Tab-separated table of C-alpha atoms in Angstrom:
chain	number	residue	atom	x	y	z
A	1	UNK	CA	69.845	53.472	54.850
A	2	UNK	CA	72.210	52.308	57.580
A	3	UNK	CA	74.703	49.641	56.633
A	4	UNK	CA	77.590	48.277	58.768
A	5	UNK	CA	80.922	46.871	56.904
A	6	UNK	CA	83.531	44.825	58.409
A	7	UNK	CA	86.499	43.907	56.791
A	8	UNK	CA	88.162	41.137	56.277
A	9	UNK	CA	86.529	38.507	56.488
A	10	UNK	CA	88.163	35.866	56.917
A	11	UNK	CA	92.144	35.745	58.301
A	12	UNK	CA	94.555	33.098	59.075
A	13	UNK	CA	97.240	34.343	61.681
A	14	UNK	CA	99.963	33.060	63.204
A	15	UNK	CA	100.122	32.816	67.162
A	16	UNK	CA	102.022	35.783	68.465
A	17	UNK	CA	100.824	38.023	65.223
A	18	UNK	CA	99.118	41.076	65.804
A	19	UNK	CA	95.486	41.743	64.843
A	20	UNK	CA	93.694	44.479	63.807
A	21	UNK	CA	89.418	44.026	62.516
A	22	UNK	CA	87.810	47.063	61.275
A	23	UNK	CA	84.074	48.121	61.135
A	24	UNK	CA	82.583	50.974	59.741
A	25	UNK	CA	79.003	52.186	60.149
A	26	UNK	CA	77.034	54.224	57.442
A	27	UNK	CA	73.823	56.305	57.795
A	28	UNK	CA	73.688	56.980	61.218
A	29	UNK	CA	75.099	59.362	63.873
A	30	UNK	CA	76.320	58.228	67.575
A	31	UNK	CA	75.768	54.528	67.530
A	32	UNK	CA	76.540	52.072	70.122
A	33	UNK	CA	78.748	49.992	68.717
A	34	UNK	CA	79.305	46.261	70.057
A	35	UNK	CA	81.940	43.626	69.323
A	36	UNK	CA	80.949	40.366	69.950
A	37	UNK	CA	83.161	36.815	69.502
A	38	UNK	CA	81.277	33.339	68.454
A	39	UNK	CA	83.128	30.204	69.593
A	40	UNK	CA	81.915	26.924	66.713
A	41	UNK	CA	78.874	25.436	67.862
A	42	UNK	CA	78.406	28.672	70.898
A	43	UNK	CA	76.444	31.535	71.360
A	44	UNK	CA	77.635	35.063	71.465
A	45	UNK	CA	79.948	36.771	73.875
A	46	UNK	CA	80.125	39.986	73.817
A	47	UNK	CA	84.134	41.407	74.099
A	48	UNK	CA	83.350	45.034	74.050
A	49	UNK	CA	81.198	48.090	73.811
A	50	UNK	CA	81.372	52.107	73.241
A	51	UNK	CA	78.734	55.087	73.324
A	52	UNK	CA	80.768	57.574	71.937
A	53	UNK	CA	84.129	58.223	70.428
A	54	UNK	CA	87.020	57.314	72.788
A	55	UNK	CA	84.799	54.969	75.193
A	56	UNK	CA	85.101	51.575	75.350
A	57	UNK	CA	84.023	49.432	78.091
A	58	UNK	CA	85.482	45.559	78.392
A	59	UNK	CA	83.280	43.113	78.944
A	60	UNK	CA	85.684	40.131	79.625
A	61	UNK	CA	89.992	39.946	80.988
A	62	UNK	CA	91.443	38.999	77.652
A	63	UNK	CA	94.046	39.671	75.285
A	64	UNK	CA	91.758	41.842	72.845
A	65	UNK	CA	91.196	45.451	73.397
A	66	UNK	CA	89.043	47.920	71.052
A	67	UNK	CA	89.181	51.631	69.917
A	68	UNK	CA	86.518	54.087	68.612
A	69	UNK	CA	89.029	56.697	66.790
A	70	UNK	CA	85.522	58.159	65.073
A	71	UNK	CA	82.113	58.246	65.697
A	72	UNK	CA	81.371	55.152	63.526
A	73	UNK	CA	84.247	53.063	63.424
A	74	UNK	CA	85.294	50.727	66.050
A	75	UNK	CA	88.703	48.438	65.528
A	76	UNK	CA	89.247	45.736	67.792
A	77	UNK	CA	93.566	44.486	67.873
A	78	UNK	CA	95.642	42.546	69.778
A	79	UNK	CA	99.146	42.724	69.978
A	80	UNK	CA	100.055	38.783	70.334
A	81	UNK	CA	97.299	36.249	69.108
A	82	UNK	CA	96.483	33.351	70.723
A	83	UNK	CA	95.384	30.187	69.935
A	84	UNK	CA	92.224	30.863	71.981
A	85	UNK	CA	91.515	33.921	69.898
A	86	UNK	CA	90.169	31.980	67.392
A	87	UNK	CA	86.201	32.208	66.134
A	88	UNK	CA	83.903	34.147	64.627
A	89	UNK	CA	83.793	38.389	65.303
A	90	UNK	CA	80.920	40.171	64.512
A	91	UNK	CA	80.313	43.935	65.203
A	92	UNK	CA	76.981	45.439	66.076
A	93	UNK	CA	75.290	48.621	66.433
A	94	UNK	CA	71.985	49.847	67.672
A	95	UNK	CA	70.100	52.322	65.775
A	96	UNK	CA	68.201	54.761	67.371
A	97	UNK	CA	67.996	53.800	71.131
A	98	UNK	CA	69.706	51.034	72.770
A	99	UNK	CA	66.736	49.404	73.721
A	100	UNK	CA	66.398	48.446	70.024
A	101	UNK	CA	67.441	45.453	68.417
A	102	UNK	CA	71.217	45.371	67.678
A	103	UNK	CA	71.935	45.053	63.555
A	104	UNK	CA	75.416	42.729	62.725
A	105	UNK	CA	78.055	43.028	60.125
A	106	UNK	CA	79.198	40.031	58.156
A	107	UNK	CA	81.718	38.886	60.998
A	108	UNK	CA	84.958	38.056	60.373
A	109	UNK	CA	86.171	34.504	60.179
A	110	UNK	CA	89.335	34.200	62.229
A	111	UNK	CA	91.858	31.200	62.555
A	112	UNK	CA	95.266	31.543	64.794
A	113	UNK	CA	97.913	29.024	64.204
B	1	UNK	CA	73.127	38.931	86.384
B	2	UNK	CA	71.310	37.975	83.127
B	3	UNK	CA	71.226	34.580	81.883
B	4	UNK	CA	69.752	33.140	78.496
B	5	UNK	CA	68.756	29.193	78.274
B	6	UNK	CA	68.184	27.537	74.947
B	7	UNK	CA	67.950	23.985	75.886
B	8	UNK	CA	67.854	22.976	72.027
B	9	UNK	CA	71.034	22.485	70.707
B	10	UNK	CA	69.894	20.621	67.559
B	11	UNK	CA	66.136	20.337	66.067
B	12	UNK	CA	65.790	18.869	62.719
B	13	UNK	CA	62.205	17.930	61.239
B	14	UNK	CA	60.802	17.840	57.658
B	15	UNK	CA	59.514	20.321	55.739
B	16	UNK	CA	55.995	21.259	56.341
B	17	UNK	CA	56.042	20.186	60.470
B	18	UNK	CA	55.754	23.368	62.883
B	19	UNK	CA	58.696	23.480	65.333
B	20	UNK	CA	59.195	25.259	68.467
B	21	UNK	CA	62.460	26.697	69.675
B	22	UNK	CA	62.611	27.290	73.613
B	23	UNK	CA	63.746	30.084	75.024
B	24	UNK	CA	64.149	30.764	78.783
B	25	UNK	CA	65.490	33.962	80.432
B	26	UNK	CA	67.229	34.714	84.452
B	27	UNK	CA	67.183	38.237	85.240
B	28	UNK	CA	66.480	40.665	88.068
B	29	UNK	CA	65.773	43.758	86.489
B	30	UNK	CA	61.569	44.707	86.145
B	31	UNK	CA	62.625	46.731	82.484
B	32	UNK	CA	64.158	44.177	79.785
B	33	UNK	CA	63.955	43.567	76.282
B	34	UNK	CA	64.348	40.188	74.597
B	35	UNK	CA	65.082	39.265	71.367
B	36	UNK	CA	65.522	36.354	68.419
B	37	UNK	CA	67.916	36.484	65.908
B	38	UNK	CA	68.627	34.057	63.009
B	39	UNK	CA	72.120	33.367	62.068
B	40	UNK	CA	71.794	31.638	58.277
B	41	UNK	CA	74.637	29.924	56.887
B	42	UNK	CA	76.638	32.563	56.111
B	43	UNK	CA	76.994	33.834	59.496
B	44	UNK	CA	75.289	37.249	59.361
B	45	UNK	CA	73.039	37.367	62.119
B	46	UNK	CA	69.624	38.689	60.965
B	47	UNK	CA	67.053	40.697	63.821
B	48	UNK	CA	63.511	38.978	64.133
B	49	UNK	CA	61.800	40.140	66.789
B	50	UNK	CA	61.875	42.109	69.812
B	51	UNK	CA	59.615	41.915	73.064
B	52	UNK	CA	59.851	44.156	75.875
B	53	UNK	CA	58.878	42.904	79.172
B	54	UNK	CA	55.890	44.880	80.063
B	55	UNK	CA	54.241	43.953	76.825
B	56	UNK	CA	53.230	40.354	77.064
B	57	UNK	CA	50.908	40.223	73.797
B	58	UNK	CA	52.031	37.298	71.556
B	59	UNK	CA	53.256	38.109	68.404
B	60	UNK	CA	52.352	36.534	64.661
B	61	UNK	CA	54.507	37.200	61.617
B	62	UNK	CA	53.662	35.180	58.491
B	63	UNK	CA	54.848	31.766	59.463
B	64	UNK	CA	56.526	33.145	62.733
B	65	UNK	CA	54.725	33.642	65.991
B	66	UNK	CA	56.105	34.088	69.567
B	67	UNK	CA	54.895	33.531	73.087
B	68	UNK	CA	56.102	35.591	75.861
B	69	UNK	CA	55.061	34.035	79.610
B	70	UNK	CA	56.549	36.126	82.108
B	71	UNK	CA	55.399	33.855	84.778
B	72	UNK	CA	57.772	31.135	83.267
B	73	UNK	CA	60.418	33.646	82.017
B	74	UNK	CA	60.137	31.911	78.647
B	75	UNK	CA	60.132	33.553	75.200
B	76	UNK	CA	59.421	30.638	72.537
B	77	UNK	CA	59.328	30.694	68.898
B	78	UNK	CA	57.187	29.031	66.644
B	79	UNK	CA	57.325	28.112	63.136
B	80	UNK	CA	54.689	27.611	61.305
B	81	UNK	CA	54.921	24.738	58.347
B	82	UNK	CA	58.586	24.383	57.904
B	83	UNK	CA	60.692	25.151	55.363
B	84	UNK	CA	63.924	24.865	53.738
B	85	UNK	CA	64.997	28.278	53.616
B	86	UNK	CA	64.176	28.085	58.037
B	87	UNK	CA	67.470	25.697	58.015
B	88	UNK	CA	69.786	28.202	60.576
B	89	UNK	CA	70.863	28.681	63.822
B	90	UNK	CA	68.228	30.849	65.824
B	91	UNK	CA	69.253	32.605	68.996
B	92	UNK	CA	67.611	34.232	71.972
B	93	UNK	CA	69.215	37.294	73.855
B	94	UNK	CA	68.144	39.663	76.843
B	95	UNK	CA	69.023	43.255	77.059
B	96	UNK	CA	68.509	45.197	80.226
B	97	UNK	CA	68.617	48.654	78.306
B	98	UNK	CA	71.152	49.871	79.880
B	99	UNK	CA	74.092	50.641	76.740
B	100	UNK	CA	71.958	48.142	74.735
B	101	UNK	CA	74.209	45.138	75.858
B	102	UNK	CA	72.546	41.685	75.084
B	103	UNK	CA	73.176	38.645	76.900
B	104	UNK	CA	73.287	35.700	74.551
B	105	UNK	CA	71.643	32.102	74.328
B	106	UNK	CA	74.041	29.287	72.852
B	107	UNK	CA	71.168	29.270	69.775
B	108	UNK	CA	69.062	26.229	68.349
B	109	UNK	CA	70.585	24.793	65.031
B	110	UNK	CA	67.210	24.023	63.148
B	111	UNK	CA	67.873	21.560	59.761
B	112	UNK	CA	64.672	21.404	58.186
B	113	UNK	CA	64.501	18.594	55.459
B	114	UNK	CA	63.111	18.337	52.092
């Protein structure tokens, strides 16, 4: 079955601290892989997205960037945190075809301070 | 571009009343795909349903059913006698297809009480 892990889930940073969120998918081959951030109380914006290993397309100017070093993980970092930075980041995939409906790990709970 | 409208920020009703969450939809491409997707408390966001837009056949799913009008670009969601367990934050997204990228609603917080 396909599974998606992110890790950790929750972190409390410091403004100007680096940041790195992994996720990992399982039992699938070539995904699209998504990152998405949820502001309290919003809907979700999506930050970034890759086909394939090495390709990463940026949604939105910010201070986040991502990385696909393999075929199913995707890390999303930033070297200096901002206060702004703050919220809820979930990573997706699609399975199959990326028509399909996109499946979300358990997010990661993040608080800059 | 795409846009996503869920004009419900907040529903609350009790247990056992049907509830509707609206859904309305901007786009320009003839190909889409549109989605729900509930968000429970503990943030995970959970895949419902998907519609794509040259199938306009309503859906039913248990207590779930959803109405797709292309005429009014809406893409509602019924419940179907309330419960408990429904209490989450529901969201509506469009996807063109093209690298599977979804457009987001702001989502419907739905409290249903005992």
């Amino acid at each position: 079955s396909q599974t998606i892990h992110q890790w950790p889930a929750t972190l409390v940073q410091p403004v100007g601290s680096p940041l790195s969120l992994e996720c990992t998918v399982e039992g699938t081959s070539n995904p699209n892989l998504y990152w998405y951030r949820q502001a309290a109380g919003r809907g979700l914006q999506l930050l970034f997205y890759s086909v394939g290993i090495g390709q990463i397309s940026s949604e939105v100017p910010q201070n986040l960037s991502a990385s696909r070093p393999q075929d199913r993980q995707f890390i999303l970092s930033s070297k200096k945190l901002l206060l702004s930075d703050s919220g809820f980041y979930l990573c997706a995939f699609n399975r199959d075809r990326p028509t399909n409906e996109q499946f979300f790990g358990p997010g990661t709970r993040l608080t800059v301070l | 571009a795409q846009k996503v409208t869920q004009a419900q920020t907040e529903i609350s009703v009790v247990e056992k009343e049907d509830v509707t969450l609206d859904c309305v939809y901007e786009t320009r491409d003839t190909t889409y795909y549109l989605f729900w997707y509930k968000q429970p408390p503990s943030g995970e966001l959970v895949f419902l349903i998907r519609r794509n837009s040259f199938d306009e056949q309503n859906e039913i799913s248990g207590r779930y059913s959803w109405n797709f009008q292309k005429s009014t670009s809406s893409f509602n969601f019924t419940i179907t006698a309330s419960q408990v367990v429904d209490s989450a934050v529901y969201f509506c997204a469009l996807s063109d297809g093209n690298a599977g990228k979804s457009t987001f609603g702001d989502g419907t917080t739905l409290t249903v009480k005992p």
